[in-house]
Coordinates of C-alpha atoms and ligand atoms in Angstrom, one line a residue:
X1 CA 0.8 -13.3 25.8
X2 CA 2.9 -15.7 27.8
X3 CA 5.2 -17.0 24.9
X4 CA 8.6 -15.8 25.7
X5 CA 10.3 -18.5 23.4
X6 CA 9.7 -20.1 20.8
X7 CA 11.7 -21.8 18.1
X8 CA 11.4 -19.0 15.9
X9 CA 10.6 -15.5 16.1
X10 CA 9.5 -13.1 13.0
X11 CA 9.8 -9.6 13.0
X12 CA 7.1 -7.5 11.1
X13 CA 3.7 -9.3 10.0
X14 CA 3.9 -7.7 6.5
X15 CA 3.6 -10.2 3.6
X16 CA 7.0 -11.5 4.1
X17 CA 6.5 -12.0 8.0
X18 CA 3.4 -13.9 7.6
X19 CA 3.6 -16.2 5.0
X20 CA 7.3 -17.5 6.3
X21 CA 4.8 -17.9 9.5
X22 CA 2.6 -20.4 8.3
X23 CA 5.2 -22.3 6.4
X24 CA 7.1 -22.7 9.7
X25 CA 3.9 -23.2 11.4
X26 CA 2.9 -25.8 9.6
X27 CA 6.1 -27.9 9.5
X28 CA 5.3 -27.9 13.2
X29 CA 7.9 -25.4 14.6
X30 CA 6.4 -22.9 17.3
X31 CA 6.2 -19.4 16.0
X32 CA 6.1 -16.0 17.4
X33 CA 5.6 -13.1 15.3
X34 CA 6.1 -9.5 16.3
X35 CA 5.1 -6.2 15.0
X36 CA 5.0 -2.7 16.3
X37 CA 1.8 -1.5 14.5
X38 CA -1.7 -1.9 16.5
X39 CA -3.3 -3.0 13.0
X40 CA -2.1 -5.2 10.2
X41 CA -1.9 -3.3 7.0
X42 CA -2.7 -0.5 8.4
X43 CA -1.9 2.3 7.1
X44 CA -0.6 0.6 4.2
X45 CA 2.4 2.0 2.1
X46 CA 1.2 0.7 -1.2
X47 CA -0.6 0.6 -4.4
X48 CA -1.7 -3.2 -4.0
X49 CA -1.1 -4.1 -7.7
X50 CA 0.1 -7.9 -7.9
X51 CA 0.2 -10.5 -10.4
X52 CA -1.7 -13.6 -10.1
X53 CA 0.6 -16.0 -9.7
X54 CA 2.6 -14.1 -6.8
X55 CA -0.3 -15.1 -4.8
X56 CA -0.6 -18.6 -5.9
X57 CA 2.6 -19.5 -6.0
X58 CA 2.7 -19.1 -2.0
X59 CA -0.7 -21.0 -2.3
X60 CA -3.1 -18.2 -2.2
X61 CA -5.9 -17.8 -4.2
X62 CA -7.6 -14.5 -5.1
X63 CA -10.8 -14.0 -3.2
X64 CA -12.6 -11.1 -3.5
X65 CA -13.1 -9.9 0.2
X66 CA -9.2 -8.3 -0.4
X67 CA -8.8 -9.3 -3.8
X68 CA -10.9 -6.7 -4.3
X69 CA -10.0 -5.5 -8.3
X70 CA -9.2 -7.5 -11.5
X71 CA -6.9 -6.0 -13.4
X72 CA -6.6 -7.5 -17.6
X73 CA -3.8 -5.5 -18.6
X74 CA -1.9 -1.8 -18.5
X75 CA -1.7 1.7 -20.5
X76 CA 1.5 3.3 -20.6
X77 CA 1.6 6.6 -21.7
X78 CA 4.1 9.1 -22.9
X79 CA 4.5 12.7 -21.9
X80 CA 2.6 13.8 -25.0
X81 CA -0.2 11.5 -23.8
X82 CA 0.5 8.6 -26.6
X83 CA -0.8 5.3 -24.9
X84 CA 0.6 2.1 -25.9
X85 CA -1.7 -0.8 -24.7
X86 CA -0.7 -3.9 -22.7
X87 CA -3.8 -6.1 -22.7
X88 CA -4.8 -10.0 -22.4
X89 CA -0.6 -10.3 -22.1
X90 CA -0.9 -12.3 -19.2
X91 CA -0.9 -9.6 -17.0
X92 CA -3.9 -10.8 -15.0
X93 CA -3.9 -9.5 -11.7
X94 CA -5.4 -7.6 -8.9
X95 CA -5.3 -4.6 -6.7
X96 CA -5.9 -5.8 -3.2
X97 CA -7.3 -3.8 -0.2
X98 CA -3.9 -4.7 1.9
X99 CA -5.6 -3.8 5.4
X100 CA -7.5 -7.2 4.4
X101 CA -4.9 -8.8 3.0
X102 CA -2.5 -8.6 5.7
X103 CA -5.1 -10.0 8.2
X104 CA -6.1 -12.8 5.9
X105 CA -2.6 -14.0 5.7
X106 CA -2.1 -13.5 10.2
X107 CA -5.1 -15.4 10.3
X108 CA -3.8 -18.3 7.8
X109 CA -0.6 -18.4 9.8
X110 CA -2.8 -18.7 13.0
X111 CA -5.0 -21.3 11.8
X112 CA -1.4 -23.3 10.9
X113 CA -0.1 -22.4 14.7
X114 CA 1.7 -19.5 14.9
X115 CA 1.6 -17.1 17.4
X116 CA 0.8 -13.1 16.6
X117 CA 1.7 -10.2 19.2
X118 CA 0.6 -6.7 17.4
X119 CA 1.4 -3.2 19.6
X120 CA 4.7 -4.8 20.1
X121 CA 8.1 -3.4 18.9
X122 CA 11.6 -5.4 18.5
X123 CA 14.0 -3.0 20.2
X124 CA 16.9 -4.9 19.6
X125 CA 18.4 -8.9 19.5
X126 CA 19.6 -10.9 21.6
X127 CA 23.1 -12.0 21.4
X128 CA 25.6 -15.2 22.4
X129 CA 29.0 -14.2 21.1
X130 CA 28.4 -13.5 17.3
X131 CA 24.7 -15.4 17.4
X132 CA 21.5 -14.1 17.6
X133 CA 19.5 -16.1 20.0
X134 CA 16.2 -13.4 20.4
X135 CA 15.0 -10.5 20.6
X136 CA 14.2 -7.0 22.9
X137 CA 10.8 -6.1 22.8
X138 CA 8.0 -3.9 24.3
X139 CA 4.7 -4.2 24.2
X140 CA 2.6 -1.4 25.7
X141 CA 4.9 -0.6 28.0
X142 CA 6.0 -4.3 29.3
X143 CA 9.5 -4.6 28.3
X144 CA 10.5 -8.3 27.4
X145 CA 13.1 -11.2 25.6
X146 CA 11.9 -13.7 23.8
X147 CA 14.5 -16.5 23.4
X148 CA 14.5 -18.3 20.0
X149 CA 16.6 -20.6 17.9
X150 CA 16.4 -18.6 15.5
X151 CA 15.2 -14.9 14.6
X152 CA 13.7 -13.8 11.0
X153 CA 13.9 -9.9 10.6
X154 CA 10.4 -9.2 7.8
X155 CA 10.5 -5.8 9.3
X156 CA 10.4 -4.3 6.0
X157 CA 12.1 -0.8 4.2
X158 CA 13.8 0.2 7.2
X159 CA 14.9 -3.1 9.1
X160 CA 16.8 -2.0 12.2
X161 CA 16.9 -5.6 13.2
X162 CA 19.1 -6.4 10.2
X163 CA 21.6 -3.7 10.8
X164 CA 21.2 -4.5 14.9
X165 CA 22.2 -8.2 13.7
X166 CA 25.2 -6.8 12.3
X167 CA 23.8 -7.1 8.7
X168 CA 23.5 -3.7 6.5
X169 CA 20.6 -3.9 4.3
X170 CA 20.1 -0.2 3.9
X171 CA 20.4 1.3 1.3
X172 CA 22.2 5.2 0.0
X173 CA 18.6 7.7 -0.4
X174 CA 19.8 7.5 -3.9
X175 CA 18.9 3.8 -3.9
X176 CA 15.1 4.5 -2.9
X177 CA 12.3 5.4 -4.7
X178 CA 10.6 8.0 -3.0
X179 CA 6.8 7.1 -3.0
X180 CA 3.4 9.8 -2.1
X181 CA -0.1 8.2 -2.9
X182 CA -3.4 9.4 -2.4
X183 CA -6.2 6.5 -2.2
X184 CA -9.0 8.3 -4.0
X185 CA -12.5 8.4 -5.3
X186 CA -14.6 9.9 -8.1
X187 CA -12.2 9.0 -10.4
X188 CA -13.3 8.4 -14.2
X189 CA -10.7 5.5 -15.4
X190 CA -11.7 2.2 -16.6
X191 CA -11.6 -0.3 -13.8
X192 CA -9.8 -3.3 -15.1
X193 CA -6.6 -1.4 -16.3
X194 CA -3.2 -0.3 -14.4
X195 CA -2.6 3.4 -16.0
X196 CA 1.6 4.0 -16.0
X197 CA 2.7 7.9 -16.7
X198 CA 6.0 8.5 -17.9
X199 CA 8.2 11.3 -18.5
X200 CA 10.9 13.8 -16.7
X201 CA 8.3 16.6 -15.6
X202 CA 5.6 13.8 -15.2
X203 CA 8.2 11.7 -13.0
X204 CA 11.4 12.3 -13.0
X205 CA 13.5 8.7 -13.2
X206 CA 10.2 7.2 -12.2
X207 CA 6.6 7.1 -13.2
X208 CA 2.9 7.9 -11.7
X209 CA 0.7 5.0 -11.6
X210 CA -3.8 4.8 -11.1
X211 CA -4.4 1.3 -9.6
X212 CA -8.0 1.3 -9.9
X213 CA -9.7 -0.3 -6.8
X214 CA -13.3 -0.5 -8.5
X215 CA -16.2 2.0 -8.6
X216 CA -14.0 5.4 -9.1
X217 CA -11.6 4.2 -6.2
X218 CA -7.9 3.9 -7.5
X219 CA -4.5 4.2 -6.1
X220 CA -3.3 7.5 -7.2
X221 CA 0.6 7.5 -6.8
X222 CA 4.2 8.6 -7.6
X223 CA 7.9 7.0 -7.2
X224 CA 10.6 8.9 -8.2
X225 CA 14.4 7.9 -7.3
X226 CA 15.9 9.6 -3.9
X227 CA 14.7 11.8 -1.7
X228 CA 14.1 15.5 -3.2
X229 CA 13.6 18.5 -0.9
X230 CA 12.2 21.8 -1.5
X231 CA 8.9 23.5 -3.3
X232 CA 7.9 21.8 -6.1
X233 CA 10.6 19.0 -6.3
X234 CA 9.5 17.0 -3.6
X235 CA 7.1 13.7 -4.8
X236 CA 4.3 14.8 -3.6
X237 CA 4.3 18.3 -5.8
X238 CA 4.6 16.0 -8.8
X239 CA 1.9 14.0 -7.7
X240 CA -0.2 17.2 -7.3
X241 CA 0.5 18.8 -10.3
X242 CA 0.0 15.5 -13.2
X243 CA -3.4 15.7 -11.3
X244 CA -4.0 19.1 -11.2
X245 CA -3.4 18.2 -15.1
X246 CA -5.7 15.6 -15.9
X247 CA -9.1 17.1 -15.1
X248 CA -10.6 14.6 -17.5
X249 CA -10.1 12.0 -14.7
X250 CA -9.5 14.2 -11.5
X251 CA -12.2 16.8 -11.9
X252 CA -15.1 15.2 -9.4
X253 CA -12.2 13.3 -7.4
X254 CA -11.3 13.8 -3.7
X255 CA -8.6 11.8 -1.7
X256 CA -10.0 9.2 1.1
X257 CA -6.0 8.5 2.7
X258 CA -2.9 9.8 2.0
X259 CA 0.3 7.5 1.9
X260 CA 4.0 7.9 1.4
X261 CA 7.1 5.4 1.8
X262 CA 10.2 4.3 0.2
X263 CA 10.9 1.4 -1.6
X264 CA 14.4 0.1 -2.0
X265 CA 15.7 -0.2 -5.6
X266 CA 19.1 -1.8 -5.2
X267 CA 20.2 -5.5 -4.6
X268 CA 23.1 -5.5 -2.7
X269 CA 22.4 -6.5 0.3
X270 CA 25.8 -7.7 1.9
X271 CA 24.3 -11.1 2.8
X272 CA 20.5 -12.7 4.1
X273 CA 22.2 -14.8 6.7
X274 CA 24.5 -15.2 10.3
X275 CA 24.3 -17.7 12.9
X276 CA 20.4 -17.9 14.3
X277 CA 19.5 -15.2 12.0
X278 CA 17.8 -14.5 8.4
X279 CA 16.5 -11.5 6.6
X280 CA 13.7 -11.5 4.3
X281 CA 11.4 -9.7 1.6
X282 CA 11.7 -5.8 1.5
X283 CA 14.1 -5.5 4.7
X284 CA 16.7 -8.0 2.1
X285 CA 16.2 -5.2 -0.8
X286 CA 13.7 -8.2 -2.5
X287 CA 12.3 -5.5 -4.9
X288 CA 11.8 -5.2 -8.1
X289 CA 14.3 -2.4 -9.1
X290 CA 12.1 -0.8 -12.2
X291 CA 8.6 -0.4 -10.6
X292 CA 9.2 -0.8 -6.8
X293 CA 7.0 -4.2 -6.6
X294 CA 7.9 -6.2 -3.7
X295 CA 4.8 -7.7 -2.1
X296 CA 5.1 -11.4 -4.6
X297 CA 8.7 -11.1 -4.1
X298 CA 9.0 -11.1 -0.6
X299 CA 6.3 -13.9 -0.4
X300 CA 8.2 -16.1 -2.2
X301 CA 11.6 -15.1 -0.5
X302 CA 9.7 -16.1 2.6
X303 CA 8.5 -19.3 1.4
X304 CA 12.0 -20.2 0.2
X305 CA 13.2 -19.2 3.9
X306 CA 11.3 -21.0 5.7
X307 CA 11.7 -24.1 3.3
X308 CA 15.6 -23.8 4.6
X309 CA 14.9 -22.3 8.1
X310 CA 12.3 -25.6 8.7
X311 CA 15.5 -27.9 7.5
X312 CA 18.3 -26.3 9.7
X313 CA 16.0 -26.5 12.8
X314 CA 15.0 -30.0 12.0
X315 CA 19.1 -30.9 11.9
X316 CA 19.8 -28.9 15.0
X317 CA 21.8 -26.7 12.9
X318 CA 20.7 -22.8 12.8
X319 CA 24.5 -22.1 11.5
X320 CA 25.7 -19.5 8.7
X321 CA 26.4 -22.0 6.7
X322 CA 23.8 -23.8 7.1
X323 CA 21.3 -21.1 6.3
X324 CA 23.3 -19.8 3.5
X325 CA 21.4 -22.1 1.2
X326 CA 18.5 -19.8 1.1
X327 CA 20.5 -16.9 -0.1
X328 CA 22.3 -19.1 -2.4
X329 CA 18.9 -20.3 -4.4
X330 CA 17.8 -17.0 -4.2
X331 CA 20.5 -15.3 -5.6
X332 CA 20.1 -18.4 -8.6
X333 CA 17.1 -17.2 -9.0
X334 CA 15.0 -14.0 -8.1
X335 CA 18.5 -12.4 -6.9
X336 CA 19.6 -12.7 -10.9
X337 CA 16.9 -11.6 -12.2
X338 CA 16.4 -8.4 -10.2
X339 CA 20.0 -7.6 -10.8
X340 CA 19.2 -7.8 -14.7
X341 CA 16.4 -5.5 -14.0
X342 CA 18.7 -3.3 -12.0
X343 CA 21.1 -2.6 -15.1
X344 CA 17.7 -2.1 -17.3
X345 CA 16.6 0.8 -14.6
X346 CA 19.6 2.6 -15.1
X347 CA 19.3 2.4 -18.8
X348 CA 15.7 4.0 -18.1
X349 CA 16.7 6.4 -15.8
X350 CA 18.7 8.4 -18.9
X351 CA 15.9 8.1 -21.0
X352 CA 14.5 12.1 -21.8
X353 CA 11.2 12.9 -23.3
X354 CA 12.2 12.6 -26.5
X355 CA 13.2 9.0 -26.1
X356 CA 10.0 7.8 -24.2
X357 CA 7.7 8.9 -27.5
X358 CA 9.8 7.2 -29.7
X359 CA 9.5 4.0 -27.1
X360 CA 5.6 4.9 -27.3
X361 CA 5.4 5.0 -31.3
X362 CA 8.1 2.2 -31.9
X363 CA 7.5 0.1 -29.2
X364 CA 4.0 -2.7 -29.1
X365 CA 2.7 -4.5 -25.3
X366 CA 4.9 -7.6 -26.4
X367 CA 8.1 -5.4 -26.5
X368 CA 7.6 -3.9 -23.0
X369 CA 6.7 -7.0 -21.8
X370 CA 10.1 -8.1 -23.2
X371 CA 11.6 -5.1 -21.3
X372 CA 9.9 -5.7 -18.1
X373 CA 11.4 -9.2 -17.7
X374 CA 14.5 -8.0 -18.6
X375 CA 15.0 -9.5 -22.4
X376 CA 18.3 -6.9 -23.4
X377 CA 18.0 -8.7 -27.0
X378 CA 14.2 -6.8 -27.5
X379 CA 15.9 -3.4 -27.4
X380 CA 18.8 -4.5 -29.9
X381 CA 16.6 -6.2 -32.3
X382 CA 13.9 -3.5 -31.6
X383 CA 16.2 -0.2 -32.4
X384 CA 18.0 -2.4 -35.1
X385 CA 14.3 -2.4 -36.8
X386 CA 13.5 0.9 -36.2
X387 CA 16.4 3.6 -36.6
X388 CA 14.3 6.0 -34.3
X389 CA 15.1 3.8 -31.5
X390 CA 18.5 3.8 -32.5
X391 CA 19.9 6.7 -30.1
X392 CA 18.1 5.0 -27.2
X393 CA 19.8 2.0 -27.2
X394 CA 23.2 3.5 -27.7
X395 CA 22.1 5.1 -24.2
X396 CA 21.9 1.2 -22.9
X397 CA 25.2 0.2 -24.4
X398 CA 27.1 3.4 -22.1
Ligands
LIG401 C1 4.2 3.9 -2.2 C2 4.4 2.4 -2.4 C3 3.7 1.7 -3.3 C4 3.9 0.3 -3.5 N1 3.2 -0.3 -4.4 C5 3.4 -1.7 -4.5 C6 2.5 -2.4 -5.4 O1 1.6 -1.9 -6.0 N2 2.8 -3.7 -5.5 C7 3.8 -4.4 -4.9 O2 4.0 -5.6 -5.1 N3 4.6 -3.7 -4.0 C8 4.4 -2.4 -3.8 N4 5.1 -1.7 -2.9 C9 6.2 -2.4 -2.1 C10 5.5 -3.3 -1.1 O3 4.6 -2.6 -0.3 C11 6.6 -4.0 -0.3 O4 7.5 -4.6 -1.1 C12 6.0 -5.1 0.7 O5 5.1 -4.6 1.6 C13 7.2 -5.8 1.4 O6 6.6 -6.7 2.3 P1 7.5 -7.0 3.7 O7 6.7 -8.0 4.4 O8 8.9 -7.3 3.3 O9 7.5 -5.6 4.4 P2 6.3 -4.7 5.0 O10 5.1 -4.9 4.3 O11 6.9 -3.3 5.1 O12 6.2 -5.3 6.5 C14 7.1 -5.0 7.5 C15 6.4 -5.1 8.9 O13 7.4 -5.0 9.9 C16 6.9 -4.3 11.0 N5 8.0 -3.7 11.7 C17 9.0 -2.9 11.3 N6 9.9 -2.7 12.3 C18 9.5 -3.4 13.4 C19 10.0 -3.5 14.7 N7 11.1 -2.9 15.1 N8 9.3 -4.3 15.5 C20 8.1 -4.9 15.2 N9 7.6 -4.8 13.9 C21 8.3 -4.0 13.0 C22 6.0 -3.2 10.3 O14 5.0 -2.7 11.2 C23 5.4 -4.0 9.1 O15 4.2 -4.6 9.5 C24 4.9 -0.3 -2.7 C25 5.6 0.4 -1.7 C26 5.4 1.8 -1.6 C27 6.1 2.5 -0.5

């Protein structure tokens, strides 16, 4: 509780905040990480699907105290209710139980040095002239500065410490994905498989998703793009009503939490970087722009920050310049990706009913997979060998 400086400071202990924690930690820089909530992970805004090798290519492997659900492959189903089937594609992966998660990766960064303050919020940063050199913050009630050679804002969706850095990360409403979940139980579904709904009264430019958390317990959720107001347009009315469809799975259910957030779905974040200052994971728009995954992403943005961070403090040199080498390899590589998948979830977004059942008859696992990673060629070689997909991927060349 006495650390008032250190050489860097983190804001937000989400994914992103913690695992750029113990990288920096344990290239022997002191650490201070701050975030407003009295809980890590808690509540948690998020289904808690990831891939396998998001956690262990930041090192982590899956253990089942909050890797709590294997998952072999998907279903994704049409508005008619056609499935097409998406299994052993190397899709292994998990639904985690994030209040466990979250804690498991504060304690990692602990073990490695770091320092954790929870109950505290970063009101503002500090300034010299154009640099950041802190932050504001207060923890319950005790107003205070940290000084620090450098600041990393991990403060996720709604980073105010970006834009009070001078850096706009946010994004128009019609760049987020408006998300409502409901963590429930009594559920019939089959355990190891991530169930995908599609279809404009289902979802509209979006989908609903069951992330089964083992023994009737799933993830029960909704994203659909901007922010809709009134009856029955709003997220959670579509949410209520695919269930109120579905008895076959929903009858004997009940909800056990409800959550709702947004989830950026736009990279164009002006820039990660200014002097004594970077952005990372969902606060930098690191998102996947078709289904709203961010928590791999923004563990290895964080990793690749504090690879560079751990450099420029080592040379005594916390410049812009100096630091724009992380958003330069990102941009090579996650950046261009997700801005491939950007142009593919436009293409979706004009997709009708119609459309998604000729994707569902037409289309086998290997072809979404295709899709997912962004392969353009599948849909032209795909519609060039069947003429029902033909009119859909006119609708990409527009
Ligand atoms: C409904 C929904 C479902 C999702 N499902 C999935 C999914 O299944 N899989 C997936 O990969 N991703 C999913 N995501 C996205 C995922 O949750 C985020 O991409 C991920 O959490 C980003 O991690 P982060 O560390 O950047 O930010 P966050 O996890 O948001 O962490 C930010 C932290 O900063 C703290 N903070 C914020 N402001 C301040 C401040 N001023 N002072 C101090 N602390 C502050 C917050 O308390 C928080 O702990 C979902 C999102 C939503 C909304």
């Amino acid at each position: 509780m006495n650390d008032r400086s250190a050489d860097v400071v983190i804001v937000g202990a989400g994914p992103a905040g913690s695992i750029a924690a113990y990288e920096m930690a344990g290239r022997g820089h002191s650490v201070l990480v701050l975030d407003k909530r009295q809980e890590l992970g808690t509540p948690k805004r998020c289904a808690e699907g990831i891939n396998i090798k998001g956690l262990q290519e930041v090192g982590l492997e899956p253990n089942p105290l909050w890797a709590v659900n294997k998952i072999v492959g998907s279903h994704i189903y049409a508005p008619s209710g056609k499935r097409v089937e998406m299994n052993d594609l190397g899709t292994t992966g998990f639904v985690l139980e994030r209040k466990i998660f979250e804690k498991h990766l504060a304690k990692r960064a602990i073990d490695a040095g770091a320092k954790y303050m929870v109950k505290t919020l970063v009101t503002d940063v500090l300034k010299d002239g154009d640099r950041i050199v802190g932050v504001k913050a207060r923890h319950m009630g005790e107003e205070f500065d940290v000084n620090a050679k450098l600041v990393i804002a991990a403060d996720g969706v709604d980073s105010m410490t970006a834009k009070r850095a001078g850096i706009n990360t946010l994004n128009k409403l019609s760049d987020y994905h408006s998300g409502f979940q409901y963590e429930m139980a009594g559920l019939r579904i089959q355990n190891d498989v991530l169930s995908l709904y599609f279809g404009v009264e289902v979802a509209p430019k979006g989908y609903v998703w069951i992330f089964p958390k083992g023994g009737g317990i799933a993830n029960v959720g909704i994203g659909i793009v901007g922010v809709e107001s009134g009856e029955g347009r709003r997220a959670r009315d579509y949410l209520d009503k695919f269930i109120a469809s579905h008895p076959e799975v929903f009858e004997n259910a009940s909800p056990i939490e409800v959550n709702a957030g947004g989830i950026p779905v736009k990279i164009d974040a002006e820039t990660f970087v200014k002097d004594g200052f970077m952005v990372v994971g969902d606060a930098a728009q690191q998102v996947n722009p078709i289904h709203g995954g961010g928590i791999a992403l923004a563990m290895r943005a964080a990793k690749l920050c504090a690879e560079v961070a751990s450099s420029a403090l080592t040379e005594d040199d916390v410049s812009r310049e100096r630091l724009l080498e992380y958003e330069t390899r990102w941009m090579e590589g996650d950046g261009k990706h997700l801005k491939r998948l950007l142009k593919l979830r436009y293409f979706l977004e004009k997709l009708d009913d119609k459309d998604f059942e000729n994707f569902a008859v037409a289309l086998r696992g290997e072809d979404i997979m295709a899709l997912t990673r962004g392969d353009f060629k599948a849909i032209v070689n795909l519609a060039l060998k069947s003429p029902r997909l033909l009119p859909v991927a006119k609708k990409f060349l527009v």
